XYZ file of C-alpha atoms in Angstrom:
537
model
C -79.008 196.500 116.484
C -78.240 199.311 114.313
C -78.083 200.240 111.045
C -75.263 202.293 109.083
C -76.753 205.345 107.340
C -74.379 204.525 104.177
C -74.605 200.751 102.062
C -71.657 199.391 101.008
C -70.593 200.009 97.912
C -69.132 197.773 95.496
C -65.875 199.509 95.142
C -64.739 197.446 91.854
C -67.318 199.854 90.220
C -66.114 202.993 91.263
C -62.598 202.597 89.246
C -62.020 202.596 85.326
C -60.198 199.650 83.792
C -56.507 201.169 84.571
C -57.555 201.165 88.135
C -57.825 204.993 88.447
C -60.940 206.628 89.774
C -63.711 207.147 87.281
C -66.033 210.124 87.330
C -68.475 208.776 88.698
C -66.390 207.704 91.292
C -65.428 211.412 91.931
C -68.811 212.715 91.791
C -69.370 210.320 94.645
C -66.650 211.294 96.545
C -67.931 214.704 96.800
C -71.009 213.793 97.551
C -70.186 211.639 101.138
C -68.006 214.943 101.460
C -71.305 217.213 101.213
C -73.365 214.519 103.116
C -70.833 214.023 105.670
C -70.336 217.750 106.219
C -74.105 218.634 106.826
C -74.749 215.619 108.967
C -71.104 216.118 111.098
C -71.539 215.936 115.091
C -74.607 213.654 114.913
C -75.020 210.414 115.626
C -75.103 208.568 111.988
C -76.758 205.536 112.674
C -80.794 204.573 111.622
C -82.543 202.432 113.867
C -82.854 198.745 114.247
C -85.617 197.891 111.319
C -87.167 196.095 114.010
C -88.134 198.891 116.080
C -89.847 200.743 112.603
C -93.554 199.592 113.887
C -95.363 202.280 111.829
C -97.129 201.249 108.697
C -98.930 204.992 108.059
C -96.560 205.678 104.706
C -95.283 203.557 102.060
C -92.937 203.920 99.011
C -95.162 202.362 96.023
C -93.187 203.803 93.187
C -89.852 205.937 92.044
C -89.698 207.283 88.367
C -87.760 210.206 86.241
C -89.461 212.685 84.378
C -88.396 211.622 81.046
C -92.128 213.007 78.963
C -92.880 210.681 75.739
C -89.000 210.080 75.460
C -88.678 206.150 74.170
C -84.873 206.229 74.795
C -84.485 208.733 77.401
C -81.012 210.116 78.488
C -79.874 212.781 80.478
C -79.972 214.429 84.186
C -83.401 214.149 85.856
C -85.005 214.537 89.651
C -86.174 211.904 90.778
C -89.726 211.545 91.423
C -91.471 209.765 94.575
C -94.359 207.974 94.908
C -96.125 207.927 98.394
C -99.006 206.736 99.606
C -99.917 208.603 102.961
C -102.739 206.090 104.458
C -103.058 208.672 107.314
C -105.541 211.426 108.055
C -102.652 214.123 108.222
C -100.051 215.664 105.805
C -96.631 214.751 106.202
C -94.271 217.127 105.698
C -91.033 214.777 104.270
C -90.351 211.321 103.242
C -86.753 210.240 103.150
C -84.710 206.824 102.076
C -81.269 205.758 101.953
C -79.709 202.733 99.729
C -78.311 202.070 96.805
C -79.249 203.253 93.345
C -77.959 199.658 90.893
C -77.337 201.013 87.138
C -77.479 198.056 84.297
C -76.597 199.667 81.351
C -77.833 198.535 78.001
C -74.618 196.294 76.893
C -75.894 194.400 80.915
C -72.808 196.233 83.148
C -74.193 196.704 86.477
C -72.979 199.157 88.850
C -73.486 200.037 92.726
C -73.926 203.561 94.598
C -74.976 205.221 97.765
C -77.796 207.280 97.442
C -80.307 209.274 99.737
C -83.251 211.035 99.205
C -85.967 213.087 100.390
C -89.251 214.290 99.245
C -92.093 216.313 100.972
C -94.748 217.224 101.976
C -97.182 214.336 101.854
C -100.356 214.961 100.942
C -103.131 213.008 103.453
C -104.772 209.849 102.378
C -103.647 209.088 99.007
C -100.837 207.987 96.687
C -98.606 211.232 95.466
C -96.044 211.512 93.342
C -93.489 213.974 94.463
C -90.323 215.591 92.939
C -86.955 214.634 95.460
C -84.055 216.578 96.529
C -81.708 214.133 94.320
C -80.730 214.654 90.640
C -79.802 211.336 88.507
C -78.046 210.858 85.178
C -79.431 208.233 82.562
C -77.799 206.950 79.968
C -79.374 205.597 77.050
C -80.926 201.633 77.383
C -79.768 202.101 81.379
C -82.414 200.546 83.701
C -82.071 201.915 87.760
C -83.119 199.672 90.515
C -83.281 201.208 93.765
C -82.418 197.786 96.637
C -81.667 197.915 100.115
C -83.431 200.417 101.189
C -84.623 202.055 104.854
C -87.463 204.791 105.134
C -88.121 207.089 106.851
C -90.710 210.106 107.517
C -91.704 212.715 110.100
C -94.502 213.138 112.235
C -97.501 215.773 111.445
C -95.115 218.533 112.796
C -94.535 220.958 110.071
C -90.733 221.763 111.241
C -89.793 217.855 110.266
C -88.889 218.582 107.126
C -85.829 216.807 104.859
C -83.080 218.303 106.273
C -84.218 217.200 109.685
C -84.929 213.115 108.753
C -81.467 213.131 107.283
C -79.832 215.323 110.084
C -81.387 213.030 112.849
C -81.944 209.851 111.573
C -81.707 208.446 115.098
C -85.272 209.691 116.149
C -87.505 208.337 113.668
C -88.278 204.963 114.786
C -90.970 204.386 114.943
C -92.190 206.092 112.119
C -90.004 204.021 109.467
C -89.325 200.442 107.422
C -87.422 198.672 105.313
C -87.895 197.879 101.544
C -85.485 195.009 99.579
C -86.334 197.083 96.482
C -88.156 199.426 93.815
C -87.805 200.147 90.048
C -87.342 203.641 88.554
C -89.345 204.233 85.556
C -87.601 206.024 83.001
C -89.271 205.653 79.117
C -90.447 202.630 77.833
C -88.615 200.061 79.595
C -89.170 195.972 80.424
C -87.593 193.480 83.017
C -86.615 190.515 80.725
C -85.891 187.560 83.030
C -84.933 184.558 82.004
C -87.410 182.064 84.770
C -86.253 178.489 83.379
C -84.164 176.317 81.242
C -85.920 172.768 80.352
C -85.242 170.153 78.331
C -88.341 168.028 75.980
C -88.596 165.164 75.658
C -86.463 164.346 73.048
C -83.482 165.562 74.285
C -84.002 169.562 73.079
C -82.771 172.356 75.479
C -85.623 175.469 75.779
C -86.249 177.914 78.236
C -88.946 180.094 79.170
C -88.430 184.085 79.477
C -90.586 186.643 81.503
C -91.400 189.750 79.642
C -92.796 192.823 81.919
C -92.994 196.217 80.352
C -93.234 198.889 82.037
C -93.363 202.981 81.812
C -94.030 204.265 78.308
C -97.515 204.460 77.752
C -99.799 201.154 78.107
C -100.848 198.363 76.808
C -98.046 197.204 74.850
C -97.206 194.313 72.195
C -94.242 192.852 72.776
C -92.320 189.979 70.304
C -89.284 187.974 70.040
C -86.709 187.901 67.365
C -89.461 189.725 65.044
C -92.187 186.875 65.327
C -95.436 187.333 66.538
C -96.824 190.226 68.542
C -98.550 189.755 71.866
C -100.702 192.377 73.936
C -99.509 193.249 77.716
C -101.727 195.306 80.031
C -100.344 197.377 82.523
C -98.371 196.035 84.990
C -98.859 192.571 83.154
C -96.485 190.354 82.303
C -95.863 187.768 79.284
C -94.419 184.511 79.432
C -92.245 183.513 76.652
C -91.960 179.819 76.343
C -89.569 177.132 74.157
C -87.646 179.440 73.268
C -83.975 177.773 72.363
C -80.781 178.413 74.290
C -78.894 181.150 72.652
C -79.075 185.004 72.062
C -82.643 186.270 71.512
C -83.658 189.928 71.186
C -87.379 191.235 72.926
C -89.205 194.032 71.265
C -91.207 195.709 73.460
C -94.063 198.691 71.760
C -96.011 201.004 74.051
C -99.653 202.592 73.076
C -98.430 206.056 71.828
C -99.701 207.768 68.521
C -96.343 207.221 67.344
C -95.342 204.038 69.697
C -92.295 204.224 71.655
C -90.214 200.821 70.343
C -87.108 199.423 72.459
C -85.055 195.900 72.093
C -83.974 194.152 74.645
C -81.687 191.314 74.132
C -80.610 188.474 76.414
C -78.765 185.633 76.154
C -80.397 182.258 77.632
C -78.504 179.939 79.160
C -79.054 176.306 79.209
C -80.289 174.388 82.072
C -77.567 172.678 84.437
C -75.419 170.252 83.299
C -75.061 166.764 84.755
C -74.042 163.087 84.235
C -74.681 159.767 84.722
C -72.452 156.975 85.628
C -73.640 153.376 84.530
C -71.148 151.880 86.354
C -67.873 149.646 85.496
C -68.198 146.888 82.941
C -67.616 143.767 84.778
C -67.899 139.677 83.727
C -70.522 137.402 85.528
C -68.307 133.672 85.545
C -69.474 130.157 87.236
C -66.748 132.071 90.106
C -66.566 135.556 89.786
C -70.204 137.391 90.483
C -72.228 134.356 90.205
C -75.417 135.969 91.543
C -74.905 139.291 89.563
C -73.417 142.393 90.860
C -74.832 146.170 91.551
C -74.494 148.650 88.703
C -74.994 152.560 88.470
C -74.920 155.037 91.039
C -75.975 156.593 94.612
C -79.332 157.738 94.181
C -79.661 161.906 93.892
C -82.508 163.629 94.709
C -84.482 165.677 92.022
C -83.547 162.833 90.011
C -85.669 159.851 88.077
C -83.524 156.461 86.847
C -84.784 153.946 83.823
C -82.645 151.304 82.361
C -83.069 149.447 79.349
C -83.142 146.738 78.795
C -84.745 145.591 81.922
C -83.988 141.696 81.737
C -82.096 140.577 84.110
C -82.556 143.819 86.631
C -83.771 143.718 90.318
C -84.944 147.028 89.824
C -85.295 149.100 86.164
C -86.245 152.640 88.146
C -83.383 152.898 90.792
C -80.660 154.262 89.954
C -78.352 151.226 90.911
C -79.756 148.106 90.701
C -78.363 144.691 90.283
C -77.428 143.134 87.661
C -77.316 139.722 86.706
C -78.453 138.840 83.300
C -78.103 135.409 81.249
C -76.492 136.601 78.312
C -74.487 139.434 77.557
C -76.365 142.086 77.896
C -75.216 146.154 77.356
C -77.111 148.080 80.307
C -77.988 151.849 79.140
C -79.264 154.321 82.013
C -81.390 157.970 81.717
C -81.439 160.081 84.571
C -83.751 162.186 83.564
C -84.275 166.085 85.808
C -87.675 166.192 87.328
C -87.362 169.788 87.379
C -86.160 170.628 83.767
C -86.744 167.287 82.226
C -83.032 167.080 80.738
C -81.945 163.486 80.543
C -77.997 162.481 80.329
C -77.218 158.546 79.589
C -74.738 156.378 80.151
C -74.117 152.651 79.465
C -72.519 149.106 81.316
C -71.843 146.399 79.404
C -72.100 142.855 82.025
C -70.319 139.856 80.093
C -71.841 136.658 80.362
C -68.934 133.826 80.683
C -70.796 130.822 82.284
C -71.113 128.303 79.068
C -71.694 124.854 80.136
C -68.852 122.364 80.032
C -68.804 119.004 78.728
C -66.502 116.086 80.364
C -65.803 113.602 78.745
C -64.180 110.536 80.838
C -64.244 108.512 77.592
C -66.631 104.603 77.504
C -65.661 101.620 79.921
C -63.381 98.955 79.476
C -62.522 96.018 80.709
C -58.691 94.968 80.870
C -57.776 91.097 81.182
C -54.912 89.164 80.258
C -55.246 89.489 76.495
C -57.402 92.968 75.555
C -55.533 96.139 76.843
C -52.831 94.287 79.186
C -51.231 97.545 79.516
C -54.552 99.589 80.391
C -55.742 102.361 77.557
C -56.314 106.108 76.981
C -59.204 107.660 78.228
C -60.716 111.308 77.990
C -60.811 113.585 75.287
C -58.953 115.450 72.935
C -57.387 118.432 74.856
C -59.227 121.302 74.254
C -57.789 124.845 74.910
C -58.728 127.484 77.682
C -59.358 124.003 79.740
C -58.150 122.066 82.511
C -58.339 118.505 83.594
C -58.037 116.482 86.359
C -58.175 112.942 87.182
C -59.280 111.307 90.660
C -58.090 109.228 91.266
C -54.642 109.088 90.689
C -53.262 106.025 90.573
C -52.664 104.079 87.866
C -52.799 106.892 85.804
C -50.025 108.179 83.631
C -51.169 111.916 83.936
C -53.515 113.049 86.032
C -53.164 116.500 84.700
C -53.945 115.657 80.905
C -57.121 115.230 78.843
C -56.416 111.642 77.449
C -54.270 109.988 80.677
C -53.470 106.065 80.047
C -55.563 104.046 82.773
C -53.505 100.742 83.536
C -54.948 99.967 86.795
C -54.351 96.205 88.591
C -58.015 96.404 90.511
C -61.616 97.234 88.606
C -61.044 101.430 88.915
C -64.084 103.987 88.540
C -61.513 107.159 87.487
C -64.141 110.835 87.439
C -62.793 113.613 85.448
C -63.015 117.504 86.044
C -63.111 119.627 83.298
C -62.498 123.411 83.873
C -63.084 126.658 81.766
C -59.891 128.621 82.858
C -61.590 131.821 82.150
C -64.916 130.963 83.194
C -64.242 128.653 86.600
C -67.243 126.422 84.785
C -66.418 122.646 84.921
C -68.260 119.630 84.499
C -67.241 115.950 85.896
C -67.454 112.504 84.210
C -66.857 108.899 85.140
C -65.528 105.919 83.416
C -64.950 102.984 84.988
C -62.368 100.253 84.137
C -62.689 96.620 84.646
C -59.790 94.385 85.636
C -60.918 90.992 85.239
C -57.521 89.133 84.967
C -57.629 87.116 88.222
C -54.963 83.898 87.662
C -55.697 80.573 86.297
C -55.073 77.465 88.180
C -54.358 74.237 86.037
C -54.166 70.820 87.866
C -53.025 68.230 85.395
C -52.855 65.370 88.133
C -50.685 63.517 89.906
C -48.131 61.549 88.356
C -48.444 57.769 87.967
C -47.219 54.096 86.481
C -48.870 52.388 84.455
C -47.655 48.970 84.616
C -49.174 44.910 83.143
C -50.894 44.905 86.614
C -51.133 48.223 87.813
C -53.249 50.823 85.706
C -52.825 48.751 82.414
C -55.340 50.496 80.498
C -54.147 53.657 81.622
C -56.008 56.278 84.232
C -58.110 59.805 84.116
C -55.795 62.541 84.362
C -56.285 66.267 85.505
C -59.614 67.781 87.038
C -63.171 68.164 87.072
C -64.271 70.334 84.367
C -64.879 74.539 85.247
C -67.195 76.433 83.688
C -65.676 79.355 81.412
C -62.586 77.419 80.902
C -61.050 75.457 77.865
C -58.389 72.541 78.454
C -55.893 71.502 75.850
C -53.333 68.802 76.242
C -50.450 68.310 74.785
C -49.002 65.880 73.263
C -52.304 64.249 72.606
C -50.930 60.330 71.737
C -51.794 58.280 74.521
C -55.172 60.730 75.508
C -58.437 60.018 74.944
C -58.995 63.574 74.605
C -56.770 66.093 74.389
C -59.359 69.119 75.167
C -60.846 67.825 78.314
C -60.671 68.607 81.689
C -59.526 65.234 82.286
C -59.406 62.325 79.725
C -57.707 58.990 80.161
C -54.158 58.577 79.401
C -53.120 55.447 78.141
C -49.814 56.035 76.388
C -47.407 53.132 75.257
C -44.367 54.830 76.919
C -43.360 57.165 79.746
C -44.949 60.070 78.512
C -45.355 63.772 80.500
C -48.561 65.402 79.618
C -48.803 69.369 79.864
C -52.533 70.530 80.284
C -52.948 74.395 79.430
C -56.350 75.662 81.468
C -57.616 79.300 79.605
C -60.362 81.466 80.983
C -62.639 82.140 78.062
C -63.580 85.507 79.879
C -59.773 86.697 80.152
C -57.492 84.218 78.269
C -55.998 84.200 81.302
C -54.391 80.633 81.452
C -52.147 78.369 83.410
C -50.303 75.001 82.815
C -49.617 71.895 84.924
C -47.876 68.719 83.609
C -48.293 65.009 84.305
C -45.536 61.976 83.697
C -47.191 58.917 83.250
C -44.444 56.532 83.523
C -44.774 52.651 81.461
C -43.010 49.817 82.943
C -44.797 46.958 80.924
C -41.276 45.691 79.018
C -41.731 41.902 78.218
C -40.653 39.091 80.510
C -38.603 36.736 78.926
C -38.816 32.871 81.068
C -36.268 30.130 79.635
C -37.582 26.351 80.664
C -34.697 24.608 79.302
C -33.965 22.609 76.220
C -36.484 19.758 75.754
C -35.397 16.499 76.616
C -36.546 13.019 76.346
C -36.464 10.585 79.944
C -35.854 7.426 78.299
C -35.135 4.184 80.486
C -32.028 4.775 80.492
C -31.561 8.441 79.848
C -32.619 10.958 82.697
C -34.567 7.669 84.620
């Protein structure tokens, strides 16, 4: 594959702000014209870098002639260094690219350049003047990038204008290089290498100092602080430094030192976030075993939540949650790389508070204490909700305090709901009918007569535990609160026995007649009379 002889350029540089051609821009329009006009009818293409197998020269430096100048400005060649590793002189050296201008306010600019230097003295590192002419401005720094080489043979008729006439024969006897500073004055690459952040929070970064040019060592300081030595070629790492504008003074080893600023702004290290997660409610129904907070992991990335009760995990960066109480969840995700930390926070409600039923205390209903059943349960409380089982014989199931009447012994269970919550609790009560019906017997009815049951006769029935008997009316009874006295009255007479459970006061009544027919016989014998011998003989 080949290469094209000319880089592109960046063509927003080559026009002034109302879009019409600055001078530069015309200077390098006549010089493709000149290039393109000596090099017309030839084939304008370099060769594939991979076919540049020669390793005898090498480009190891490019600089202007500025003298002692600190600040140096103006039109100067530029200068060449080569080191020839063979046995032979070369007679040129040649390189196309582009020349990348950063002026001191940090404007950077593109442009095409080619150049050419020879010959090449054998076995050793020269520095030789070029057949190309550049303009400095004060403060501007010149990086040469992109660049191919190429250089002739030992024949003394491959000179300049042959490389750049027939760049299609060098191979192999050429390379590549990404790029190469020009040293011009005092000068220093100020980079910025890293934004961090400590540990508490505080954004720094670190800055690379490298001075260069000038005459060495050099001391070199930031925003007038201390000074620090440099050798040649060294470099000085700046560290802490806070995010903002700082300005680099840079001093070479002249009798009178040469002293330039540079000033760069440092930007802070990346932003990011962290998301906690929602806020969400842990109920007896709603995420009863907790629920997963925070985020999908990233990568270059640590997690820590506090507090860590109630966490599966405290170092992932979503764990579950499920804590006992309320609990506000805060999460760092802290940069391994810059140790910058962002924080975010989850607050998991707690709404699981026990619940009390109460079904309210037994009781037993019979036919004299709470004939028509009783309330039960609780005051109502609010946020709650009850219900009965079972229903029946309940005036409300729905309520807090239903009336219980029930006709068989009942065990009712209440359930007692937080509406909010879903908690509930149950309790029983159980109700006790004990109002089974009472069976008097007062006897069967009889007559007392003068021959039949003259004194009388035992009335109603063998005596029942748990009962009491009253009879009324009592004349004619030998006892009128026995099961079952005599009765003996003087006349018909009905006898109602009342028979009570002492239990209940359940009762029932049975009556009795006890008929007397013992009314007095009257006999008439006659009148007396007297048989006399002659009367009744």
């Amino acid at each position: 594959m080949s290469t094209t002889i000319f880089s592109p350029v960046r063509i927003a540089h080559l026009f002034n702000a109302t879009g019409s051609p600055s001078k530069a821009t015309m200077k390098l329009f006549f010089f493709f014209c000149l290039l393109s006009a000596s090099i017309a009818g030839k084939a304008q293409t370099l060769p594939a870098a991979s076919s540049c197998t020669s390793k005898d020269l090498e480009l190891v430096g490019a600089s202007l002639p500025v003298g002692s100048v600190c600040v140096p400005s103006g039109t100067f060649n530029l200068n060449l260094s080569i080191n020839n590793k063979t046995g032979s002189e070369r007679t040129a050296f040649a390189l196309w690219g582009t020349l990348v201008r950063t002026s001191a306010l940090g404007v950077v600019t593109e442009e095409p350049i080619v150049a050419c230097a020879g010959p090449i003295p054998k076995s050793k590192i020269s520095t030789l003047i070029s057949d190309v002419n550049i303009t400095l401005a004060p403060g501007e720094t010149l990086v040469l990038k992109d660049l191919f080489l190429a250089w002739t043979t030992s024949n003394n008729k491959e000179d300049c204008n042959f490389l750049k006439s027939n760049p299609g024969t060098i191979s192999p006897k050429c390379g590549t290089q990404p790029s190469i500073r020009v040293e011009a004055g005092l000068n220093a690459d100020v980079v910025q290498q890293a934004a961090n952040c400590s540990a508490n929070g505080i954004q720094t970064a670190t800055v690379l100092l490298s001075p260069y040019a000038g005459k060495p060592p050099y001391k070199v300081s930031v925003d007038g602080g201390t000074e620090y030595n440099v050798a040649a070629g060294g470099t000085y790492q700046f560290t802490g430094l806070s995010i903002g504008s700082h300005t680099f003074t840079i001093k070479d080893a002249n009798t009178t030192p040469c002293v330039i600023t540079r000033t760069i702004n440092l930007t802070p290290p990346g932003t990011f976030t962290v998301n906690a997660g929602g806020d969400f409610t842990i109920t007896c129904a709603d995420n009863v075993g907790g629920k997963q907070i925070g985020e999908t992991s990233a990568t270059g990335y640590t997690y820590s939540w506090s507090p860590a009760t109630g966490l599966s995990n405290a170092s992932i960066s979503n764990p579950t949650a499920n804590p006992s109480v309320t609990t506000t969840y805060t999460v760092t995700k802290t940069n391994t790389t810059t140790g910058c930390k962002a924080t975010d926070q989850v607050t998991v409600t707690v709404n699981n508070a026990p619940v009390t039923a109460a079904a309210g205390e037994d009781f037993t209903k019979t036919c004299t204490a709470f004939t028509s059943g009783k309330q039960i349960g609780e005051a109502s409380a609010q946020g709650f909700t009850y219900s009965w089982s079972p229903a029946t014989d309940i005036s409300d199931a729905t309520v807090s305090n239903p009336t219980a009447n029930p006709t068989v012994t009942t065990t009712y269970t209440v359930t007692k709901t937080n509406t909010s919550s879903g908690c509930f609790d149950t309790d029983e009560i159980t109700v006790t009918v004990n109002n089974a019906p009472v069976t008097a017997a007062a006897g069967d009815d009889f007559t007392k007569t003068c021959t039949t049951n003259p004194s009388g006769k035992q009335i109603g029935e063998a005596s029942t535990t748990g009962f009491t008997y009253a009879w009324l009316p009592t004349t004619g009874l030998s006892n009128a609160s026995v099961s079952d006295p005599t009765a003996n009255p003087s006349q018909t007479t009905t006898y109602t026995v009342t028979k009570t459970n002492t239990s209940t006061g359940c009762f029932d009544t049975d009556e009795i007649t006890v008929t007397v027919n013992n009314a007095a016989v009257t006999a008439a014998a006659g009148d007396d009379f007297t048989k006399t011998c002659i009367a009744f003989t």
